[in-house]
PDB file of C-alpha atoms in Angstrom:
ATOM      1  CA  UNK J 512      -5.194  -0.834 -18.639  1.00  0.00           C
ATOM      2  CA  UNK J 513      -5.299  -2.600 -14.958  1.00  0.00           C
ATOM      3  CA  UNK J 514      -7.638  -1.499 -12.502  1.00  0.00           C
ATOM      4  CA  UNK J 515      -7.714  -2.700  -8.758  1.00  0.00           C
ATOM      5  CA  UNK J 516     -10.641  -2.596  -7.153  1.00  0.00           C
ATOM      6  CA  UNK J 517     -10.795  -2.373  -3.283  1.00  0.00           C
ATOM      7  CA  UNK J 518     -14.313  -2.500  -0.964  1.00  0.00           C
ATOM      8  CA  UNK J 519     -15.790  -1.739   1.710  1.00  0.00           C
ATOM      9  CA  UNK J 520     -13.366   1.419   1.304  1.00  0.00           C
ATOM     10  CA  UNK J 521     -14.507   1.987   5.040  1.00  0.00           C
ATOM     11  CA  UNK J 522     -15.514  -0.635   7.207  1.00  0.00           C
ATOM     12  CA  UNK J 523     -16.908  -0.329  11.647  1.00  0.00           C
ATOM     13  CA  UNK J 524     -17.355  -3.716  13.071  1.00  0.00           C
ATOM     14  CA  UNK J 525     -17.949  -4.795  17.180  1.00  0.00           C
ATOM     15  CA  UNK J 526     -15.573  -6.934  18.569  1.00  0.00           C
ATOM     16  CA  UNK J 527     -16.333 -10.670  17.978  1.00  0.00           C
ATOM     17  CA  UNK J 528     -17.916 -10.243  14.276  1.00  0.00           C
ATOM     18  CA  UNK J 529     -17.441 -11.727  10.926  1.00  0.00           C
ATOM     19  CA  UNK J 530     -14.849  -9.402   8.348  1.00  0.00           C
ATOM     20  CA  UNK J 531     -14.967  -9.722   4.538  1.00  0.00           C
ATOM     21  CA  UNK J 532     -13.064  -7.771   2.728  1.00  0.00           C
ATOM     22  CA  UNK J 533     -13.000  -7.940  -1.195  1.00  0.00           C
ATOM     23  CA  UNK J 534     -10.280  -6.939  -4.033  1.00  0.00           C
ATOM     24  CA  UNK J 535     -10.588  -8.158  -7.795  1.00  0.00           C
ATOM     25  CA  UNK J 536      -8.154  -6.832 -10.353  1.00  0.00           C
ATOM     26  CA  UNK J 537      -9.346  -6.417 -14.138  1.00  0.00           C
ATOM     27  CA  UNK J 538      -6.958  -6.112 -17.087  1.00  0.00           C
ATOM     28  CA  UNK J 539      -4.712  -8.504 -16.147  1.00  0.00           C
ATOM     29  CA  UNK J 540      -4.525 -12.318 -15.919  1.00  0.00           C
ATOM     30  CA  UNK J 541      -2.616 -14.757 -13.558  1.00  0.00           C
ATOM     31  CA  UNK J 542      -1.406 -11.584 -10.919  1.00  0.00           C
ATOM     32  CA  UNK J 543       0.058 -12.603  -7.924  1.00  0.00           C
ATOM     33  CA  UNK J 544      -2.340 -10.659  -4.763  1.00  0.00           C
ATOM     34  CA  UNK J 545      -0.990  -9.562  -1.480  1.00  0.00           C
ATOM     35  CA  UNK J 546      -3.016  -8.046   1.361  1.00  0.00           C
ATOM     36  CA  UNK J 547      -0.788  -5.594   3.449  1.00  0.00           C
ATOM     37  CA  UNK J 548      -2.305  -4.032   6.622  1.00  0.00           C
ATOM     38  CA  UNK J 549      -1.064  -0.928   8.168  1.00  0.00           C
ATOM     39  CA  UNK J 550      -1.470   0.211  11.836  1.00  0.00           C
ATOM     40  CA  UNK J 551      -1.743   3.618  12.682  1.00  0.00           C
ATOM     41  CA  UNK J 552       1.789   5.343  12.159  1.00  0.00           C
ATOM     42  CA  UNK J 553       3.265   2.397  11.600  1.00  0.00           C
ATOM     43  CA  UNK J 554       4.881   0.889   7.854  1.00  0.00           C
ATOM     44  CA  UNK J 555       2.854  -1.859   6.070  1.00  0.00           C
ATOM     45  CA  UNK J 556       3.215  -5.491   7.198  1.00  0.00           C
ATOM     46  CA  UNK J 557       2.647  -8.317   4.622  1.00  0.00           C
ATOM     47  CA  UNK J 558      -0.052 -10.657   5.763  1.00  0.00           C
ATOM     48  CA  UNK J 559      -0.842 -13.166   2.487  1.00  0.00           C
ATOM     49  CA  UNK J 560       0.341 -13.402  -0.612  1.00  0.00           C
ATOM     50  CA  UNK J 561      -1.466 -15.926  -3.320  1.00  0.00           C
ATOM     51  CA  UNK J 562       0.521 -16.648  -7.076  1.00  0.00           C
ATOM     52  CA  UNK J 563      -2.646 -18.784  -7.895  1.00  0.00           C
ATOM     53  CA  UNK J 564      -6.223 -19.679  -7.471  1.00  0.00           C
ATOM     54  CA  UNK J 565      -6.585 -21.545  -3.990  1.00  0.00           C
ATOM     55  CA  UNK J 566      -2.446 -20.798  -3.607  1.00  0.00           C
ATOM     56  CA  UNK J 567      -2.213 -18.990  -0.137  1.00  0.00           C
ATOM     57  CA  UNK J 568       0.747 -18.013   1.642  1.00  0.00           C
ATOM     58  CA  UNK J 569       0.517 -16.544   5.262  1.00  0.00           C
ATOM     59  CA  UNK J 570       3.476 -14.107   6.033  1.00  0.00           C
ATOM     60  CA  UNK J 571       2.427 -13.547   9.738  1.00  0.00           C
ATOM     61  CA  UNK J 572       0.170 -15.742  12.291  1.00  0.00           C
ATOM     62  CA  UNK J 573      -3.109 -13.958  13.027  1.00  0.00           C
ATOM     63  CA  UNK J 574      -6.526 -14.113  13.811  1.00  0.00           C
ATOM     64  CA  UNK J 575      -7.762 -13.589   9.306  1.00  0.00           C
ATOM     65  CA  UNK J 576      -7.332 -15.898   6.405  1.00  0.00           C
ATOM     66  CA  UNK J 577      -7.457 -15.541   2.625  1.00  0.00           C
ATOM     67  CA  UNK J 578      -8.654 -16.903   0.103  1.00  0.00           C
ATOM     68  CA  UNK J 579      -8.546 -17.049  -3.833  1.00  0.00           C
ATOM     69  CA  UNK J 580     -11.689 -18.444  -5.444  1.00  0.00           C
ATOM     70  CA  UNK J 581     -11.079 -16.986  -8.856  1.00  0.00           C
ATOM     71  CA  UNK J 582      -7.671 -15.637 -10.684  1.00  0.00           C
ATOM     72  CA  UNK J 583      -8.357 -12.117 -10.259  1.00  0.00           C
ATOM     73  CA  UNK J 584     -10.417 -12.237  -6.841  1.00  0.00           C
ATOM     74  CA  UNK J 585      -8.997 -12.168  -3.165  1.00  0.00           C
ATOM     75  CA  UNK J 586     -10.389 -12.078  -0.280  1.00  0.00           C
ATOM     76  CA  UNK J 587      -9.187 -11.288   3.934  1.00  0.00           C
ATOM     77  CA  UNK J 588     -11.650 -12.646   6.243  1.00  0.00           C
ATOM     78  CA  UNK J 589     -11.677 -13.038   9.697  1.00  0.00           C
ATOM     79  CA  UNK J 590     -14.666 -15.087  11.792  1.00  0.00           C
ATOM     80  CA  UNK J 591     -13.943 -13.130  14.544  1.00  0.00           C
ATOM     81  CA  UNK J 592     -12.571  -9.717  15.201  1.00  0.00           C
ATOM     82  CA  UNK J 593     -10.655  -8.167  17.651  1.00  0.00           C
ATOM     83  CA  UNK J 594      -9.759  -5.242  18.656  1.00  0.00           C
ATOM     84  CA  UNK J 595      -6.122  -5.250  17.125  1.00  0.00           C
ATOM     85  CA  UNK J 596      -7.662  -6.279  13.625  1.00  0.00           C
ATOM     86  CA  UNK J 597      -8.225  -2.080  13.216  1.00  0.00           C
ATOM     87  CA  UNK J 598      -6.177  -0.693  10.494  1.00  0.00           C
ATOM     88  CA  UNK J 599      -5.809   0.138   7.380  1.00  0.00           C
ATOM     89  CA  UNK J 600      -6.039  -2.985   4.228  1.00  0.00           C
ATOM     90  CA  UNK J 601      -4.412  -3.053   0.640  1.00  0.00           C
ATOM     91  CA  UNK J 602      -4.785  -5.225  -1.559  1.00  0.00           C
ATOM     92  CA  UNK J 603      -2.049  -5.078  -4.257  1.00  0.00           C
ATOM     93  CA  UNK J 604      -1.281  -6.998  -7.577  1.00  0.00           C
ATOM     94  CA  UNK J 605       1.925  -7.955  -9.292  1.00  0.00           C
ATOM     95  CA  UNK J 606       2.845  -9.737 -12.880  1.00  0.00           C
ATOM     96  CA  UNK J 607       2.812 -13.543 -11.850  1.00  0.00           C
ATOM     97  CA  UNK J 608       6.558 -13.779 -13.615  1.00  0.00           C
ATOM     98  CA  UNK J 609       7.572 -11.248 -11.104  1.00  0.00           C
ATOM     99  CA  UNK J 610       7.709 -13.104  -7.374  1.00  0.00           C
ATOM    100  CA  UNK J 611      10.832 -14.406  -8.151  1.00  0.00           C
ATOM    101  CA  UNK J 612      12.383 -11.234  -9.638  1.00  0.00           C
ATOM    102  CA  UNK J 613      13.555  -7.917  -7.515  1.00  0.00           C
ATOM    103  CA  UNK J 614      11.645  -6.357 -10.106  1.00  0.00           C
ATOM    104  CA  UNK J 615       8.939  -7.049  -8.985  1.00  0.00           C
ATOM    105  CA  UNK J 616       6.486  -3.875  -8.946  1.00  0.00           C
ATOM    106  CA  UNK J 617       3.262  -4.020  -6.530  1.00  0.00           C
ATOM    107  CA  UNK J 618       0.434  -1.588  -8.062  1.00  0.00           C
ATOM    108  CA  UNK J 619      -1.695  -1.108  -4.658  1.00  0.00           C
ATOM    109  CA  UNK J 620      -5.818  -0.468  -4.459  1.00  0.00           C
ATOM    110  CA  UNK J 621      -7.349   2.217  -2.469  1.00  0.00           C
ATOM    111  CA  UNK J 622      -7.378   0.728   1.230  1.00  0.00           C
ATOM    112  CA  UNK J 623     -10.343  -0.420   3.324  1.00  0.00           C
ATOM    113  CA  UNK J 624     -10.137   1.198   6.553  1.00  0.00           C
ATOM    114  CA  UNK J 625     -11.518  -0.924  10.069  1.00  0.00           C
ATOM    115  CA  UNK J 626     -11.961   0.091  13.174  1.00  0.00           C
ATOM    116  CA  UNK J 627     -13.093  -2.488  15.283  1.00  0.00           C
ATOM    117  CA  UNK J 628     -14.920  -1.603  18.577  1.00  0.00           C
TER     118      UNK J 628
ATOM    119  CA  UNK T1061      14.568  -8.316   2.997  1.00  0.00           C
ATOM    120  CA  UNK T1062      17.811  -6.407   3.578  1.00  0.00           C
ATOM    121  CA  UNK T1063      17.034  -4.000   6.340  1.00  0.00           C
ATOM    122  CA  UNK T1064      17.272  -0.456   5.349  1.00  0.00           C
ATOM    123  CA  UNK T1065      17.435   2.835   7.073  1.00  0.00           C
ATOM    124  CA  UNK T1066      15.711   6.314   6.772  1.00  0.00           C
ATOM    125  CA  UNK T1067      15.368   9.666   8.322  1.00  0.00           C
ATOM    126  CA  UNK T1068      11.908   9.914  10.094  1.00  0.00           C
ATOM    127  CA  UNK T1069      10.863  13.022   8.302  1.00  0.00           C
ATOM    128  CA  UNK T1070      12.239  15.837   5.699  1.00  0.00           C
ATOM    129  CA  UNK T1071      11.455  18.983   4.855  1.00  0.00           C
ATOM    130  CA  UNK T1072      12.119  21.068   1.315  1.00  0.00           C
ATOM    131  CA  UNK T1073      10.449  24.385  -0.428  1.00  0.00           C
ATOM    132  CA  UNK T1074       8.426  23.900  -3.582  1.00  0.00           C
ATOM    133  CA  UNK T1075      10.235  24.240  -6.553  1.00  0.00           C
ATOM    134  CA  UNK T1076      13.727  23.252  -4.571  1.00  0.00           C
ATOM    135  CA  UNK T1077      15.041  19.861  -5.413  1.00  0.00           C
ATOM    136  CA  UNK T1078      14.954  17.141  -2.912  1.00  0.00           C
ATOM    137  CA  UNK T1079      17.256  14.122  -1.780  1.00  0.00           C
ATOM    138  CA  UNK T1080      15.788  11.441  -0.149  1.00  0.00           C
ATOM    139  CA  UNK T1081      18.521   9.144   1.749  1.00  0.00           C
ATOM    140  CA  UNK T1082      18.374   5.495   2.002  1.00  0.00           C
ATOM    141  CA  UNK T1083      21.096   2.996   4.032  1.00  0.00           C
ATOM    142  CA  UNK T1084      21.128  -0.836   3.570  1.00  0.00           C
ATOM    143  CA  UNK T1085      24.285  -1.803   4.199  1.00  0.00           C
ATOM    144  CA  UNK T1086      23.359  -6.055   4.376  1.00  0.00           C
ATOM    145  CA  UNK T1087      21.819  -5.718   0.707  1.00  0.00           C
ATOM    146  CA  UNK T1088      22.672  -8.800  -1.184  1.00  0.00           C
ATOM    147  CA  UNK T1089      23.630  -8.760  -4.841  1.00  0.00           C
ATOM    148  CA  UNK T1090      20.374 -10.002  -6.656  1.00  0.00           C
ATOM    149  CA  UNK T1091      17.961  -7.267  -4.146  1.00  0.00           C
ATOM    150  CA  UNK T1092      16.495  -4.597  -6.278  1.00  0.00           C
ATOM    151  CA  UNK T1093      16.244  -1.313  -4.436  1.00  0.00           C
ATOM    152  CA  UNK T1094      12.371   0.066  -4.609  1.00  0.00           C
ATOM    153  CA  UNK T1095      10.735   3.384  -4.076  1.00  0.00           C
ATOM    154  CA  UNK T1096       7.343   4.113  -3.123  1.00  0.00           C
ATOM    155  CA  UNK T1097       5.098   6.835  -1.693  1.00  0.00           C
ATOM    156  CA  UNK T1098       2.476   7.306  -0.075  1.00  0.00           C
ATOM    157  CA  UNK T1099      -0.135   9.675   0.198  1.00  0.00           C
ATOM    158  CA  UNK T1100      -2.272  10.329   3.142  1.00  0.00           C
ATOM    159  CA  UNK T1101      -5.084   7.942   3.569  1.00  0.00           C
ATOM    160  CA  UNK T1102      -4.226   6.204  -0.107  1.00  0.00           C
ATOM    161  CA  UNK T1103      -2.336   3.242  -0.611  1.00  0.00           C
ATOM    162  CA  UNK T1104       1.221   2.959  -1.608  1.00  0.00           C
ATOM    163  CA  UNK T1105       2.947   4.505  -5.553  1.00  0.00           C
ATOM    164  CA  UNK T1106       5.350   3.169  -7.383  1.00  0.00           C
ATOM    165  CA  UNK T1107       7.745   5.769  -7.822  1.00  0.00           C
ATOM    166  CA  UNK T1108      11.585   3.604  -9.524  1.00  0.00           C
ATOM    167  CA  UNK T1109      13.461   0.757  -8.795  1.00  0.00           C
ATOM    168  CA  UNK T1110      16.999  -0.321  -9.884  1.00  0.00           C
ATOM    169  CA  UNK T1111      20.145  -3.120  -9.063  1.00  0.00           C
ATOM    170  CA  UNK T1112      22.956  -1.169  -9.670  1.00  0.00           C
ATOM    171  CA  UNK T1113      22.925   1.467 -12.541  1.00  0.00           C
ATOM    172  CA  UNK T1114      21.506   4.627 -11.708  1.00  0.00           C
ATOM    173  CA  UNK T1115      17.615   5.092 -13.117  1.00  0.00           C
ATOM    174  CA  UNK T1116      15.834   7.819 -13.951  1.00  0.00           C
ATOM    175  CA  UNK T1117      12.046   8.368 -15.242  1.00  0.00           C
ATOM    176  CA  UNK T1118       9.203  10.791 -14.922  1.00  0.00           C
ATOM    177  CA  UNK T1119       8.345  10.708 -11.282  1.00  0.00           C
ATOM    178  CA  UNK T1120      12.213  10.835 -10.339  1.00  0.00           C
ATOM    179  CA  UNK T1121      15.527   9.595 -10.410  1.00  0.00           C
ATOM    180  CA  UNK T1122      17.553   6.786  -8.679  1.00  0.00           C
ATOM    181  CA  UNK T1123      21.372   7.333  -7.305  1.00  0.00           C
ATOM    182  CA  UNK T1124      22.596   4.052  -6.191  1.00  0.00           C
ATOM    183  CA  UNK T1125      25.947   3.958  -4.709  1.00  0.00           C
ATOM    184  CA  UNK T1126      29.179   2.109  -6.306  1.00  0.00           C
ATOM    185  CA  UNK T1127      29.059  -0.336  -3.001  1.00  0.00           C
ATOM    186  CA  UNK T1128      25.478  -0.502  -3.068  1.00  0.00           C
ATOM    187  CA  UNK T1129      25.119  -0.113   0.366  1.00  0.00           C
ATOM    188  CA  UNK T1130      23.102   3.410   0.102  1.00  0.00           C
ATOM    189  CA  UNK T1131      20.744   4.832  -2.586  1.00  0.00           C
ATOM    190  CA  UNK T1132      18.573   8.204  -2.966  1.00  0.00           C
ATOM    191  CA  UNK T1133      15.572   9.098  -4.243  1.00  0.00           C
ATOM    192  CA  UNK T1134      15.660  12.469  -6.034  1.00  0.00           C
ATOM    193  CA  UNK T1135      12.771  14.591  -6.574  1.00  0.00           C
ATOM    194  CA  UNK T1136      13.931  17.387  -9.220  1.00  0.00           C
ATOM    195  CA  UNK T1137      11.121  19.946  -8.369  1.00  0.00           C
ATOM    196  CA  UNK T1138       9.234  19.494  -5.489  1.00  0.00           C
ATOM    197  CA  UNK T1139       5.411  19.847  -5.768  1.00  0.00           C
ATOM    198  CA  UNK T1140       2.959  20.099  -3.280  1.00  0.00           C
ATOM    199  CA  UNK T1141       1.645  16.908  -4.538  1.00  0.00           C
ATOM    200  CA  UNK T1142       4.967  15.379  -3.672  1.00  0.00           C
ATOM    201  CA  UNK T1143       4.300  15.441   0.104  1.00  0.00           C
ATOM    202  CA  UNK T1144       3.774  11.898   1.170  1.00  0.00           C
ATOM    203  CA  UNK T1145       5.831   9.449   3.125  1.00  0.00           C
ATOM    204  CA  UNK T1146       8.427   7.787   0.843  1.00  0.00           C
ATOM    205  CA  UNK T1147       9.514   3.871   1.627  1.00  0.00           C
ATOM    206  CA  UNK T1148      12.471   2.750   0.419  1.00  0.00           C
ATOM    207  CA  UNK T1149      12.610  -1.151  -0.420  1.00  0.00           C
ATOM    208  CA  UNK T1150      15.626  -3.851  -0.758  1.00  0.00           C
ATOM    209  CA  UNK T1151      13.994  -6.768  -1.378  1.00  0.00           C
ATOM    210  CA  UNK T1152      14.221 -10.009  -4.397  1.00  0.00           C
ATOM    211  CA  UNK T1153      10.616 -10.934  -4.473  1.00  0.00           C
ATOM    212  CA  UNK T1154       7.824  -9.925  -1.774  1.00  0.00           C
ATOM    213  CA  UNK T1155       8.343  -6.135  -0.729  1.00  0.00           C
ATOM    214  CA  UNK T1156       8.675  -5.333   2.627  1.00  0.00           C
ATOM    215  CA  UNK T1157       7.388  -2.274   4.052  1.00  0.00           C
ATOM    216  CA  UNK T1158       9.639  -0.064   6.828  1.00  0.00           C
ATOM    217  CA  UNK T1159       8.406   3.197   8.180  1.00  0.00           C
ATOM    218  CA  UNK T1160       9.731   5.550   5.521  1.00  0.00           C
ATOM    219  CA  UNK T1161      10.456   9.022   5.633  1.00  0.00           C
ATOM    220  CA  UNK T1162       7.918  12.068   5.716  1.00  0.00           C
ATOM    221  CA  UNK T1163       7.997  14.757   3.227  1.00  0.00           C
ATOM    222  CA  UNK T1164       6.915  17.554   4.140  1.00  0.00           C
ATOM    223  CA  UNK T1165       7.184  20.379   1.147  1.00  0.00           C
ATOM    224  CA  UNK T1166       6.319  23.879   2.238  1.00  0.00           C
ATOM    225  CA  UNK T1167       4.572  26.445  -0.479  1.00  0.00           C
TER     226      UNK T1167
END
């Protein structure tokens, strides 16, 4: 079966620092990967979505980037955070055949929850 | 994304059935119409989707109307567990979040 894997699942960082956050999926090959964040009591805003390795697609202009350095890894980094980068993270995972289908069905990991300072 | 609109929150007894409205009156013909949930401090579940027939499966069922322009979520039996907030979803292709409506289900 598929697994998604999510970490740090909680994350404190000052103001001006380096973010890495990690999600790898197992069972599966060639998923497309999102990242979604989520402000406090507010919905979940798309921020990248990737349908390959090194394929990146940024949703909204912001201060992180992703990457894709293997088929089942993504990553959200930032070089420097601020204060509006708090929030809650999931990464999520689709079939790749899916993206261009309303079918398409996002299985979500656990979150990684920052609070910048 | 067609936009789509839901009640902020909802309540219902355990046991009680519950029906979970969604508008989206500027849904095009190929969007799907998605249901999630989500439980506090987890990320989002998969609960149905469907175009245009009405779906059903173990979490719940899916009443889509004739026009399309409206769809709810039904929860047979409410459960505890079922408190969450629930997003509904027109979309062909990348989802789109909104705020979604709060369940609250009282013992």
């Amino acid at each position: 079966s598929q697994t998604i894997h999510q970490w740090p699942a909680t994350l404190v960082q000052p103001v001006g620092s380096p973010l890495s956050l990690e999600c790898t999926v197992e069972g599966t090959s060639n998923p497309n990967l999102y990242w979604y964040r989520q402000a406090a009591g507010r919905g979940l805003q798309l921020l990248f979505y990737s349908v390959g390795i090194g394929q990146i697609s940024s949703e909204v202009p912001q201060n992180l980037s992703a990457s894709r350095p293997q088929d089942r890894q993504f990553i959200l980094s930032s070089k420097k955070l601020l204060l509006s980068d708090s929030g809650f993270y999931l990464c999520a995972w689709s079939t790749r055949d899916r993206l261009s289908s309303g079918a398409n069905v996002l299985t979500f990991g656990a979150g990684s929850r920052l609070t910048v300072l | 994304d067609a936009k789509t609109t839901q009640p902020n929150s909802m309540e219902s007894n355990e046991e009680e059935p519950v029906h979970l409205p969604c508008n989206h009156s500027t849904i095009s013909g190929t969007d799907y119409i998605h249901w999630y949930r989500q439980l506090p401090s987890q990320g989002p579940e998969y609960v149905i989707h469907g175009l245009t027939s009405n779906v059903n499966n173990r979490m719940a069922s899916l009443a889509i109307a004739e026009d399309r322009k409206s769809s709810t979520l039904i929860l047979h039996r409410a459960t505890l567990r079922d408190a969450a907030v629930y997003y509904c979803i027109t979309s062909y292709g990348k989802l789109t979040f909104g705020q979604g409506t709060i369940l609250t289900v009282h013992p």
